[in-house]
XYZ file of C-alpha atoms in Angstrom:
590
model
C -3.358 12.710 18.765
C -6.845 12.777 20.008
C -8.736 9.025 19.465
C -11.472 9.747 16.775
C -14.863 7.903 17.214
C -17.124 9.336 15.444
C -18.026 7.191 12.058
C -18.358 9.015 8.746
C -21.194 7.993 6.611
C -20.051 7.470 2.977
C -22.137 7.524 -0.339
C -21.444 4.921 -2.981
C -21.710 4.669 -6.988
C -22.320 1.626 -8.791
C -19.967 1.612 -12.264
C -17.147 -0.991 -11.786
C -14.028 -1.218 -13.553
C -13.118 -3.715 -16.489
C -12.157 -7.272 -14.847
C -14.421 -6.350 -11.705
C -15.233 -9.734 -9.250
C -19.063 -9.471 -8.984
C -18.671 -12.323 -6.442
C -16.662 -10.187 -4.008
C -18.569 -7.251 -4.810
C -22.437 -8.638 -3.885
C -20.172 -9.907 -0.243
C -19.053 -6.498 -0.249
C -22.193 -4.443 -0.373
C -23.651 -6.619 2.370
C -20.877 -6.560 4.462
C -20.483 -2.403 4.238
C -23.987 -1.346 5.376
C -22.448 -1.507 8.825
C -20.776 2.135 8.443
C -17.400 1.189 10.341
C -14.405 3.075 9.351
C -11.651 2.821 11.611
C -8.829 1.218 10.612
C -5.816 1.072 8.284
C -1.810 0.435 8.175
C -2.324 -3.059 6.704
C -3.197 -5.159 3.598
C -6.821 -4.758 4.451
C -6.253 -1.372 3.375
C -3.662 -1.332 0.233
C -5.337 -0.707 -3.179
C -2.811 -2.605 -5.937
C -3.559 -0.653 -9.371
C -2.072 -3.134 -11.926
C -1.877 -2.596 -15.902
C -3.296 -5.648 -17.247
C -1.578 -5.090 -20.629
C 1.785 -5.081 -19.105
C 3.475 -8.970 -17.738
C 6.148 -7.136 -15.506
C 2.840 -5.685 -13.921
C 1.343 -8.154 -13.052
C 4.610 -10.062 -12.313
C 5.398 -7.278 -9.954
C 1.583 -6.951 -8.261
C 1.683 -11.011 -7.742
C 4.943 -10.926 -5.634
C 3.550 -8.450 -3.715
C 0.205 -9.591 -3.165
C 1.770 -13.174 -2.116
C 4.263 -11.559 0.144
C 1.843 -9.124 2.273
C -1.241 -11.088 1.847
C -3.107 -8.877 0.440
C -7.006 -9.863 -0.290
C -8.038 -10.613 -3.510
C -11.135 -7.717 -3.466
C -8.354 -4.924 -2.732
C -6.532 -5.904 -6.495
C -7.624 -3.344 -9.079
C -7.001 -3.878 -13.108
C -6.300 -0.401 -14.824
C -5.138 -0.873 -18.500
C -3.194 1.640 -19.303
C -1.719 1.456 -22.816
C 0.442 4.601 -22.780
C 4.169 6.064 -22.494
C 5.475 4.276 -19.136
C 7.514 7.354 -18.340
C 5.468 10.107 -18.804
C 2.035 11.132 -19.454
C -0.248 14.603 -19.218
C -2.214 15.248 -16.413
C -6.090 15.183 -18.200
C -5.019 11.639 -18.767
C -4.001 10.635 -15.079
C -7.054 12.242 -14.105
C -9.445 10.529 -16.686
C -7.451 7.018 -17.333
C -5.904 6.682 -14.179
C -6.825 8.358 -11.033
C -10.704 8.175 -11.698
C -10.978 4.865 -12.452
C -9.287 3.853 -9.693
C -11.272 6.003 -7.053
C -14.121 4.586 -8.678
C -13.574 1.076 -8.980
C -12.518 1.712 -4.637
C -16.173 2.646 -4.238
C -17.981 0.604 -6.181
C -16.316 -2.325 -4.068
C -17.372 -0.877 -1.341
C -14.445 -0.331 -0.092
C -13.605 3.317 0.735
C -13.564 3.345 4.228
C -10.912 0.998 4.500
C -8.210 1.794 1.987
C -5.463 3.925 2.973
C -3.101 3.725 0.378
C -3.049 3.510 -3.436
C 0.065 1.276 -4.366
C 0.759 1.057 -7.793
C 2.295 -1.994 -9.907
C 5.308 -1.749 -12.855
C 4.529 0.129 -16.003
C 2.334 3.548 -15.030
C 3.757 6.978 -15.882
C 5.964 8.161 -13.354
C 6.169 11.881 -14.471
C 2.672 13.584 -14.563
C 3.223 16.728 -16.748
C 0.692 19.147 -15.563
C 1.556 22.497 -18.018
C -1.936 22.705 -19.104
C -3.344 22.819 -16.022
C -1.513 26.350 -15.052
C -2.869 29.654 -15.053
C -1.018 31.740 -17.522
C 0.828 33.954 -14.847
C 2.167 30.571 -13.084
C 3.078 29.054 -15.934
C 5.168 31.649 -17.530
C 7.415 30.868 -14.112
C 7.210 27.456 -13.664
C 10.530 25.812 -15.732
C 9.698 22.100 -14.928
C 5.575 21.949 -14.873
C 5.872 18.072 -13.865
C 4.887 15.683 -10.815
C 5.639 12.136 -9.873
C 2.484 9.887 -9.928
C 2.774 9.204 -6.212
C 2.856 12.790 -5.753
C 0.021 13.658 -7.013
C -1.959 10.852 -6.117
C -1.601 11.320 -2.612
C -2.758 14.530 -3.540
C -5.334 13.643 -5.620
C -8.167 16.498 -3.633
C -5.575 19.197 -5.100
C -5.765 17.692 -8.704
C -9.349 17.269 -8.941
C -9.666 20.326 -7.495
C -9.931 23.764 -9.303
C -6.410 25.475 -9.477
C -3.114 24.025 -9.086
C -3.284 23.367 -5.184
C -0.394 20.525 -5.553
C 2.202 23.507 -5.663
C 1.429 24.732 -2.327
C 4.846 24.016 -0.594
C 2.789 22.706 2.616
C 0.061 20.949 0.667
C 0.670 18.205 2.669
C -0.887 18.861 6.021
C 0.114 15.054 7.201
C 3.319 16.354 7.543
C 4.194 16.467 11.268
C 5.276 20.014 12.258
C 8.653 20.566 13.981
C 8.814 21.459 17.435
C 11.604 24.291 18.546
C 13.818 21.604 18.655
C 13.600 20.949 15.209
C 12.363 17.522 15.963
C 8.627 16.107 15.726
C 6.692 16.220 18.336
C 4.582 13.182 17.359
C 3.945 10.487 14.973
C 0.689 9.987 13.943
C -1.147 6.848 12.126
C -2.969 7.479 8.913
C -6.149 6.477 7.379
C -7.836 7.898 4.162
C -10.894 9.275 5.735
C -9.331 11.512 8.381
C -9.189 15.233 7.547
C -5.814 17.416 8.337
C -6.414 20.806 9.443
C -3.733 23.814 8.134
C -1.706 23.726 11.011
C -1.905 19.521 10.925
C -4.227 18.508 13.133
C -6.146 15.862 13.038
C -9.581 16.807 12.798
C -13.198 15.299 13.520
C -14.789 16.778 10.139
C -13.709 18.891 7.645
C -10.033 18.741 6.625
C -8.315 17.859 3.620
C -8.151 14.253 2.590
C -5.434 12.109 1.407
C -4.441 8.701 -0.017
C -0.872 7.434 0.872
C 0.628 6.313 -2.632
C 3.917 4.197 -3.481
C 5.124 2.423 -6.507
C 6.114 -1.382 -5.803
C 8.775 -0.840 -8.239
C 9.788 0.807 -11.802
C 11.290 -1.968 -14.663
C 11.973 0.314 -17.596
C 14.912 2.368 -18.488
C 17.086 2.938 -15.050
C 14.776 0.912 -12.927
C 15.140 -2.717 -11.413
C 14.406 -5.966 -13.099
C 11.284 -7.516 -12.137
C 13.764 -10.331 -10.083
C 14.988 -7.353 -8.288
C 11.752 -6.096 -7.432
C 10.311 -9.608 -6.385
C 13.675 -9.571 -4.069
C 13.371 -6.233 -2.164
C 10.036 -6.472 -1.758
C 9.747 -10.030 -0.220
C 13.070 -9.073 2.222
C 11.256 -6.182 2.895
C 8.568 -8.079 4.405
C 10.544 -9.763 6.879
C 11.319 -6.834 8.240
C 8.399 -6.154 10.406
C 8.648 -5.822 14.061
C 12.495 -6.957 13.920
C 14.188 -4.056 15.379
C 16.931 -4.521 12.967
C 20.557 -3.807 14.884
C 21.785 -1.616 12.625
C 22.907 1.898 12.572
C 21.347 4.640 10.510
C 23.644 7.418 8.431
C 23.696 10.774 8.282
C 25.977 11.434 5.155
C 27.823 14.790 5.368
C 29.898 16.474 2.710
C 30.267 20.237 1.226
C 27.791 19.338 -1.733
C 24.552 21.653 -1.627
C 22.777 18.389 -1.363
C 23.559 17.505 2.119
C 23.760 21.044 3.270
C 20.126 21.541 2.806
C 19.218 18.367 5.253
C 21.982 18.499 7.065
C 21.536 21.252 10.107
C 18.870 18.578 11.866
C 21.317 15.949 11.548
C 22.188 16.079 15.122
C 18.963 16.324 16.692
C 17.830 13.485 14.556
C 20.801 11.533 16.128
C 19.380 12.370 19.510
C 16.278 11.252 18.978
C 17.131 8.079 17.945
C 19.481 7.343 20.324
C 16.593 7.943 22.768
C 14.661 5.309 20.847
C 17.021 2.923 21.460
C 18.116 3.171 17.418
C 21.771 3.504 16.472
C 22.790 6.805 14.292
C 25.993 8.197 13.006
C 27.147 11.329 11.199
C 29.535 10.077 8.915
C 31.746 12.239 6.352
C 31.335 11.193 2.415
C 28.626 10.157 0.076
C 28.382 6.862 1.354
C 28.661 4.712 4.466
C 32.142 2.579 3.861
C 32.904 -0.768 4.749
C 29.073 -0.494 7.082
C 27.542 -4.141 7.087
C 24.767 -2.756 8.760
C 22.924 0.269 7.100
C 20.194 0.570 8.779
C 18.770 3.532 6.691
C 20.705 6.142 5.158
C 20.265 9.594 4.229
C 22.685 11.427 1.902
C 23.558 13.742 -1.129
C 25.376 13.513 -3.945
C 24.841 13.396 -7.730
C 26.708 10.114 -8.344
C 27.535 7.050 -6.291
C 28.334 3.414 -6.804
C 26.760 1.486 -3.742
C 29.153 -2.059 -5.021
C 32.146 0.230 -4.552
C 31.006 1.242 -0.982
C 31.592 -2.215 0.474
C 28.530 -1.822 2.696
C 25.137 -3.520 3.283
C 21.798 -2.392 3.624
C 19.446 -4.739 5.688
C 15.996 -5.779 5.568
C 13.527 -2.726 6.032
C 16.228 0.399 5.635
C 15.011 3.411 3.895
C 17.775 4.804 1.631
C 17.608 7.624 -0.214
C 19.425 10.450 -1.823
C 18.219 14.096 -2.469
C 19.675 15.207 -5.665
C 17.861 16.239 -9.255
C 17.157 13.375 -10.908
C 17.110 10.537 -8.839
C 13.360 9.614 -10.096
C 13.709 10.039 -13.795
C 14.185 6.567 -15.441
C 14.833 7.250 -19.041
C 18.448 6.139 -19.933
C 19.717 9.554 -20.921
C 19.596 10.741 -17.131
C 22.447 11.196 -15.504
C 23.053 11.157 -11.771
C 22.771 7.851 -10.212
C 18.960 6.220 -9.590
C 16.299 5.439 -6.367
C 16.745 1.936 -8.036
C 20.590 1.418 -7.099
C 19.529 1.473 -3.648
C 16.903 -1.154 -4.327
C 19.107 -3.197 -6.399
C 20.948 -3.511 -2.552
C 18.218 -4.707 -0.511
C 16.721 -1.379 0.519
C 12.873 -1.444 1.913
C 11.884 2.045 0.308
C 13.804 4.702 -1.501
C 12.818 7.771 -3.231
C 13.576 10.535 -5.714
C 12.400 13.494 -7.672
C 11.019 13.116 -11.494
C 11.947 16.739 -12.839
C 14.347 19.354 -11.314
C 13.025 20.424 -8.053
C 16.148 22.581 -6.856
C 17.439 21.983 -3.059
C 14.064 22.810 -1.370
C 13.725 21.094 1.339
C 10.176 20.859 1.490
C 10.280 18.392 -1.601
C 12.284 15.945 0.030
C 12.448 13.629 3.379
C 13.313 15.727 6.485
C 15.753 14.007 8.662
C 12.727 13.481 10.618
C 11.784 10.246 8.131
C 13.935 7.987 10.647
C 12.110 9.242 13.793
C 8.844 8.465 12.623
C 10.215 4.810 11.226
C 11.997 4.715 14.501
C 8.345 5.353 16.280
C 6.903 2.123 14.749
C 5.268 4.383 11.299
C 5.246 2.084 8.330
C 7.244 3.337 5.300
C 4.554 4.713 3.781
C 3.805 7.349 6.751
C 7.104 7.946 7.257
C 7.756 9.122 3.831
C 4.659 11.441 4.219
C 4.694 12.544 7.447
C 8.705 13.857 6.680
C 7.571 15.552 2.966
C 5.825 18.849 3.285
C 5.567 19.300 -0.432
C 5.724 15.488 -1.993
C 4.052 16.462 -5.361
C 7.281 16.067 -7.286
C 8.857 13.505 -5.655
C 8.172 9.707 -6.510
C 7.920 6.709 -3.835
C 9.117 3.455 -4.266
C 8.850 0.277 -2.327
C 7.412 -1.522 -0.045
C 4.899 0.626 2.059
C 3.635 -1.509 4.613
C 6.893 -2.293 6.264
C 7.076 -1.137 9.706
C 10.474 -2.801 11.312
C 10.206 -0.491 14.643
C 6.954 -1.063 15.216
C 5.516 -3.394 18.134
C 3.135 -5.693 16.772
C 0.114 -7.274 18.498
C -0.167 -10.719 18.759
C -3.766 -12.044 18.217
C -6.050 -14.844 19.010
C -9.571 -15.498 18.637
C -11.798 -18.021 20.776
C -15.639 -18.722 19.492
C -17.333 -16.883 22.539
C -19.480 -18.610 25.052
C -16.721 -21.653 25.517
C -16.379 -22.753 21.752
C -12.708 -22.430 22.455
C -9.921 -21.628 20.055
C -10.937 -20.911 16.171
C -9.011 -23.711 14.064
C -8.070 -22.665 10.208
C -11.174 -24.886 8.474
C -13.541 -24.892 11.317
C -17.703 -25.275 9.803
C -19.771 -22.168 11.349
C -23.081 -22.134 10.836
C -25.797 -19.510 11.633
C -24.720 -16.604 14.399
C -20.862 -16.554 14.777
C -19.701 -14.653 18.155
C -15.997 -14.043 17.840
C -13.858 -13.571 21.145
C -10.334 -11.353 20.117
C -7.348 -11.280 22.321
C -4.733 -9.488 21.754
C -1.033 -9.093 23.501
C 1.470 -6.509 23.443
C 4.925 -5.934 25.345
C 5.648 -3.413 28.154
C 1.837 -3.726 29.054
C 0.401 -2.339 25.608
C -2.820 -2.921 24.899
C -5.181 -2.591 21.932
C -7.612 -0.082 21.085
C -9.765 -2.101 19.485
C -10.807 -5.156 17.126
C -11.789 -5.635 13.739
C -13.676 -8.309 12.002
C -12.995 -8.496 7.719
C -14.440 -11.258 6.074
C -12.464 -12.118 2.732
C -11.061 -8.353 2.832
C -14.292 -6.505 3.517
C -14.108 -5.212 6.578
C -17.601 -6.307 9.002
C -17.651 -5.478 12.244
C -15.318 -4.164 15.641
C -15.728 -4.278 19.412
C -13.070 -2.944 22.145
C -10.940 -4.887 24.645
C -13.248 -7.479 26.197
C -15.932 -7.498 23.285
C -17.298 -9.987 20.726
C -17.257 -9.656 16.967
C -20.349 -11.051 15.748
C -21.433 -12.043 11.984
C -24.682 -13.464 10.531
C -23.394 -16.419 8.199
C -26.531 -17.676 6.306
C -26.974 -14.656 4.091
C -23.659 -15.455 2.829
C -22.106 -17.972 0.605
C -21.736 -21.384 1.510
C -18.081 -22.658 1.140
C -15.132 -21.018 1.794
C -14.029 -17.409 3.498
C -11.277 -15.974 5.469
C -12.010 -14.151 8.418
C -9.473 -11.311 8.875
C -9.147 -10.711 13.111
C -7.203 -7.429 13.309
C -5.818 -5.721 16.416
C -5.196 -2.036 16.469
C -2.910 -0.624 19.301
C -3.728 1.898 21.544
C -1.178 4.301 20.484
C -1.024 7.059 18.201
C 0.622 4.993 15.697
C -2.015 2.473 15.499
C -0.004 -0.423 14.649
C -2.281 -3.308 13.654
C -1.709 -7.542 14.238
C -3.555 -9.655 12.823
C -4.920 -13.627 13.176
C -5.632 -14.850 9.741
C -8.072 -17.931 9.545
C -9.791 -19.728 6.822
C -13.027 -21.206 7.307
C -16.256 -22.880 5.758
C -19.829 -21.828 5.844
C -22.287 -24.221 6.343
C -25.915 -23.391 5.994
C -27.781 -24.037 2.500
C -25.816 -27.635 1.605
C -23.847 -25.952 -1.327
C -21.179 -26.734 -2.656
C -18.399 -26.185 -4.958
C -14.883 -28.264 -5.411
C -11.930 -26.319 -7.038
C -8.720 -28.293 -8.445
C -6.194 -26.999 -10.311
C -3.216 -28.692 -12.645
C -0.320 -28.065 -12.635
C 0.871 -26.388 -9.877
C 3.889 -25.172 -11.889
C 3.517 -23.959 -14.957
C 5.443 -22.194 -17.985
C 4.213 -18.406 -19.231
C 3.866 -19.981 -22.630
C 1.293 -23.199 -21.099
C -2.240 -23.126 -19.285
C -3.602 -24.283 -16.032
C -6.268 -26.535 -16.266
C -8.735 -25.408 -13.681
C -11.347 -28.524 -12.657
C -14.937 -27.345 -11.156
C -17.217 -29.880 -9.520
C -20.527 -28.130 -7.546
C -23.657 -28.952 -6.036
C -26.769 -26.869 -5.644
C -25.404 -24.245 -8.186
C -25.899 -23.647 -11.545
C -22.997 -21.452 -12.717
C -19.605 -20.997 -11.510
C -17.520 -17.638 -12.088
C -12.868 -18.437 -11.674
C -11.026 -15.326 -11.209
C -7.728 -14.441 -9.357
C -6.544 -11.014 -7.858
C -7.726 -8.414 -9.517
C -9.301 -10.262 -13.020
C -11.684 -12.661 -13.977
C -10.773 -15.752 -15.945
C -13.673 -17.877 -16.866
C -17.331 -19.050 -16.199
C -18.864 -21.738 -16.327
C -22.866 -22.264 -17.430
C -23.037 -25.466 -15.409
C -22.296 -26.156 -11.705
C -19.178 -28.272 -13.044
C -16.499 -29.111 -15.984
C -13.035 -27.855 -16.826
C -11.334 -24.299 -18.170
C -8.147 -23.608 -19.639
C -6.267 -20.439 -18.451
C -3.555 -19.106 -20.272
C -0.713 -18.486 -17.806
C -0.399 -15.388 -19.027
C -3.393 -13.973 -18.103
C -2.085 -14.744 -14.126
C 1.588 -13.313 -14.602
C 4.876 -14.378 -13.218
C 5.097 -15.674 -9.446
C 3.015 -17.044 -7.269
C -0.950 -16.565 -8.098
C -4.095 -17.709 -6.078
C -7.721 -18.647 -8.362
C -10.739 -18.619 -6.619
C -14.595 -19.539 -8.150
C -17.822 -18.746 -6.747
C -20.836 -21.203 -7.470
C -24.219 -19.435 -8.228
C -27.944 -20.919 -7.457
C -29.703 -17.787 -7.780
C -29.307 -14.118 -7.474
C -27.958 -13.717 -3.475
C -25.412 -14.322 -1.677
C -27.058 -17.366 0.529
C -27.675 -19.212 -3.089
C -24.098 -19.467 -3.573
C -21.040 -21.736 -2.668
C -16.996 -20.385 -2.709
C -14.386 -23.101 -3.232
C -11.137 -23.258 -1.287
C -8.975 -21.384 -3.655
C -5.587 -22.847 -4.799
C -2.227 -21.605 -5.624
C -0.261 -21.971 -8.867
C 3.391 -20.933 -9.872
C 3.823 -19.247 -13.205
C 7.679 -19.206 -14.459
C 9.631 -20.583 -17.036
């Protein structure tokens, strides 16, 4: 893949979503005036879309946002009151798409997100009928898409004409060489453009947003204590290498048939990766305790039964008809039993798609894993035609990939940056960055609280001007990107204070535990402010018109799990007149 570095300018709006954080967002508009766009693969560039009105949304959203660290700014609140299985495409393109494309921008934070990821409780079947010509839909049977589908391809459905249906609408997907294999395996980011024939270009292009569901809780789905679990084991995944072996299933059924001819190849290739792969006869691995990842076919199966185990990270999934649709009346056998076993990511069509392979993972899925791709990408890059099929799990694990290690030293001798060190004025910012087998990184990013502020290259300096920002409390976000196609990012987390204008703001919060039914008493004590705004990922939950007293928040409004609250102090209208206060963590459960 040939190294962009040119930088795209981008144009912003100014509406904001219900439950915006006008705190973040005044840090945000500062912070994006310097242009930069390169980067992605990590939870500085995950958009969560959570349905306020739903508790197994939020539930779901807060054990993923605790588990991949994912910054408060990139949490979005979407109400969406509506069927949770289905709804028509004018309303995912009016209720659901556009406000989250808008609410991205007016955070300023389009050049960084990569991936739309939503929560429990959205539609997961888009029916589209009404968007058809007449001559098209007189043939299409099953006018329907998944709601990852079409997000990804959300150019195509705010586009004029039904370009979703193009069976290579997806030009991320890596083309197969004559060996039937990929030749590459490519990292993604929202801004690049894909050419017809998939190449990356430098302008032009179509554009894409890589979209997942964290996990589906009605009808067949999981429970939300099954999503919390496959989604935190999923995040120990990363970089582990796990010593399984991934399965090829085999049998008569059309359903293998149609994946199964690059079977062997795709053992190949593996092997070459160091990666252990069998073609096995059956529906199911038997008596495996370590799958890996699996790929099979069959209408029915009972995973129990099997007497295998899936480990951390494995992508499991099944192409048959109805694998995606929820609703109890389905038959054939879930995505969701997979999950239910520990599986990282599964996937599975929402409305009969017949055995075309373009709608469905190529074998090629475990080469790009393999490669060091995060779920996400390798889902994408292996789906030529994904607009029917619907993604579920975790998308940022990555358990082949090679990780860089960071640290960060103030420059000019400061020595190491300590979590709570006081910076004052103009911060220089020394990144390091180590890799195995003599890797090195491509280059270094700055965020500050999840707004991404500068980069340098190997040997540079980050550099930030601190007074025009809030005294107090950030976290400075050092993240390395590898010099390899992939683009596999590390990163040094660090939480600091600024100290320029003598403001400041005290946060305390009680209890730490809490019932859904009770309320956290949130205590606010500030000087050289006048107001103070509380909020947590994604929603504000109080203000105050003094610089300190006490609110009550309902537990419900956080949701199930584990939930940071912030509050911002303001003295006057910028960012230099206010004061952040270390944030603290509650746990909401009965």
């Amino acid at each position: 893949m040939q190294r962009l570095s040119a930088i795209r300018d981008h144009v912003f709006g100014s509406r904001l979503l219900p439950c915006q954080l006008p705190a973040c967002l005044l840090l945000a508009a500062m912070l994006a005036s310097t242009g930069i766009t390169e980067a992605g693969g990590g939870p500085e560039n995950v958009a969560v879309i959570v349905n306020p009105t739903s508790s197994e949304s939020l539930a779901v959203a807060n054990s993923f946002v605790a588990a991949r660290g994912i910054p408060a700014i990139n949490v979005f609140m979407v109400p969406w009151p509506g069927s949770k299985d289905a709804t028509t495409i004018d309303r995912f393109r009016n209720e659901i798409l556009a406000p989250i494309l808008r609410g991205i921008e007016s955070r300023r934070l389009t050049p960084q997100i990569d991936y739309i990821v939503y929560s429990a409780d959205f539609p997961w079947r888009i029916d589209y009928r009404d968007a058809l010509p007449p001559e098209i839909a007189k043939q299409d049977t099953f006018p329907s898409g998944s709601l990852t589908g079409m997000t990804t391809l959300y150019a195509a459905v705010q586009g004029n004409g039904p370009g979703w249906l193009d069976p290579e609408s997806n030009k991320y997907y890596r083309p197969l060489g004559r060996d039937g294999l990929p030749t590459e395996t490519v990292g993604f980011r929202g801004w690049y453009g894909w050419g017809n024939d998939g190449r990356l270009l430098e302008a032009g292009g179509t554009n894409y947003l890589l979209s997942v569901v964290l996990g589906v809780t009605t009808g067949r789905g999981n429970t939300v204590a099954e999503v919390d679990a496959y989604l935190r084991r999923a995040a120990t995944a990363d970089g582990t290498r796990p010593p399984g072996t991934i399965y090829l299933m085999t049998n008569q059924d059309v359903r293998t048939t149609t994946r199964s001819s690059a079977f062997p190849a795709t053992v190949r290739a593996l092997e070459q990766l160091g990666i252990n792969a069998e073609i096995a006869s059956g529906a199911l691995p038997e008596q495996k305790r370590d799958v890996a990842g699996l790929m099979t076919g069959t209408p029915s199966f009972n995973w129990a039964a099997s007497g295998s185990t899936i480990l951390p990270g494995a992508i499991c999934e099944n192409l048959t008809s109805f694998g995606g649709i929820f609703t109890p009346t389905a038959g054939q056998t879930p995505l969701s039993e997979f999950l239910r076993a520990g599986a990282a990511g599964s996937s599975g069509t929402v409305i009969e798609p017949y055995s075309i392979q373009a709608k469905f993972p190529h074998a090629s899925i475990h080469i790009h894993y393999g490669r060091g791709a995060s779920l996400a990408e390798a889902f994408y890059q292996s789906v030529s035609a994904p607009y029917q099929l619907l993604v579920v799990g975790d998308p940022l694990c990555q358990p082949w990939a090679i990780i860089p290690q960071v640290s960060v030293t103030l420059a000019d001798g400061g020595g190491p940056l300590e979590p709570g060190a006081s910076l004052s004025g103009t911060i220089r910012l020394e990144p390091r960055a180590t890799l195995p087998d003599d890797g090195a990184a491509d280059r270094f990013e700055l965020f500050v609280d999840g707004v991404r502020a500068d980069a340098c290259g190997p040997g540079g300096t980050l550099s930030l001007e601190t007074a025009p920002l809030a005294d107090g409390h950030h976290e400075l976000r050092i993240v390395a990107i590898s010099a390899s196609p992939i683009e596999t990012q590390g990163r040094a987390v660090i939480p600091v204070v600024f100290a320029n204008h003598d403001r400041r703001l005290a946060l305390t919060v009680a209890p730490r535990r809490v019932p859904l039914s009770g309320s956290v008493e949130v205590s606010l004590e500030g000087d050289g402010i006048d107001s103070v705004l509380v909020f947590s990922t994604g929603r504000i939950l109080g203000r105050l018109k003094q610089s300190s007293g006490k609110l009550q928040i309902p537990a419900v409004m956080l949701g199930r799990g584990t939930v940071t609250i912030y509050a911002t102090g303001r003295g006057g209208r910028t960012q230099a007149e206010s004061a952040n206060a270390v944030p603290a963590t509650v746990t909401v459960g009965d």
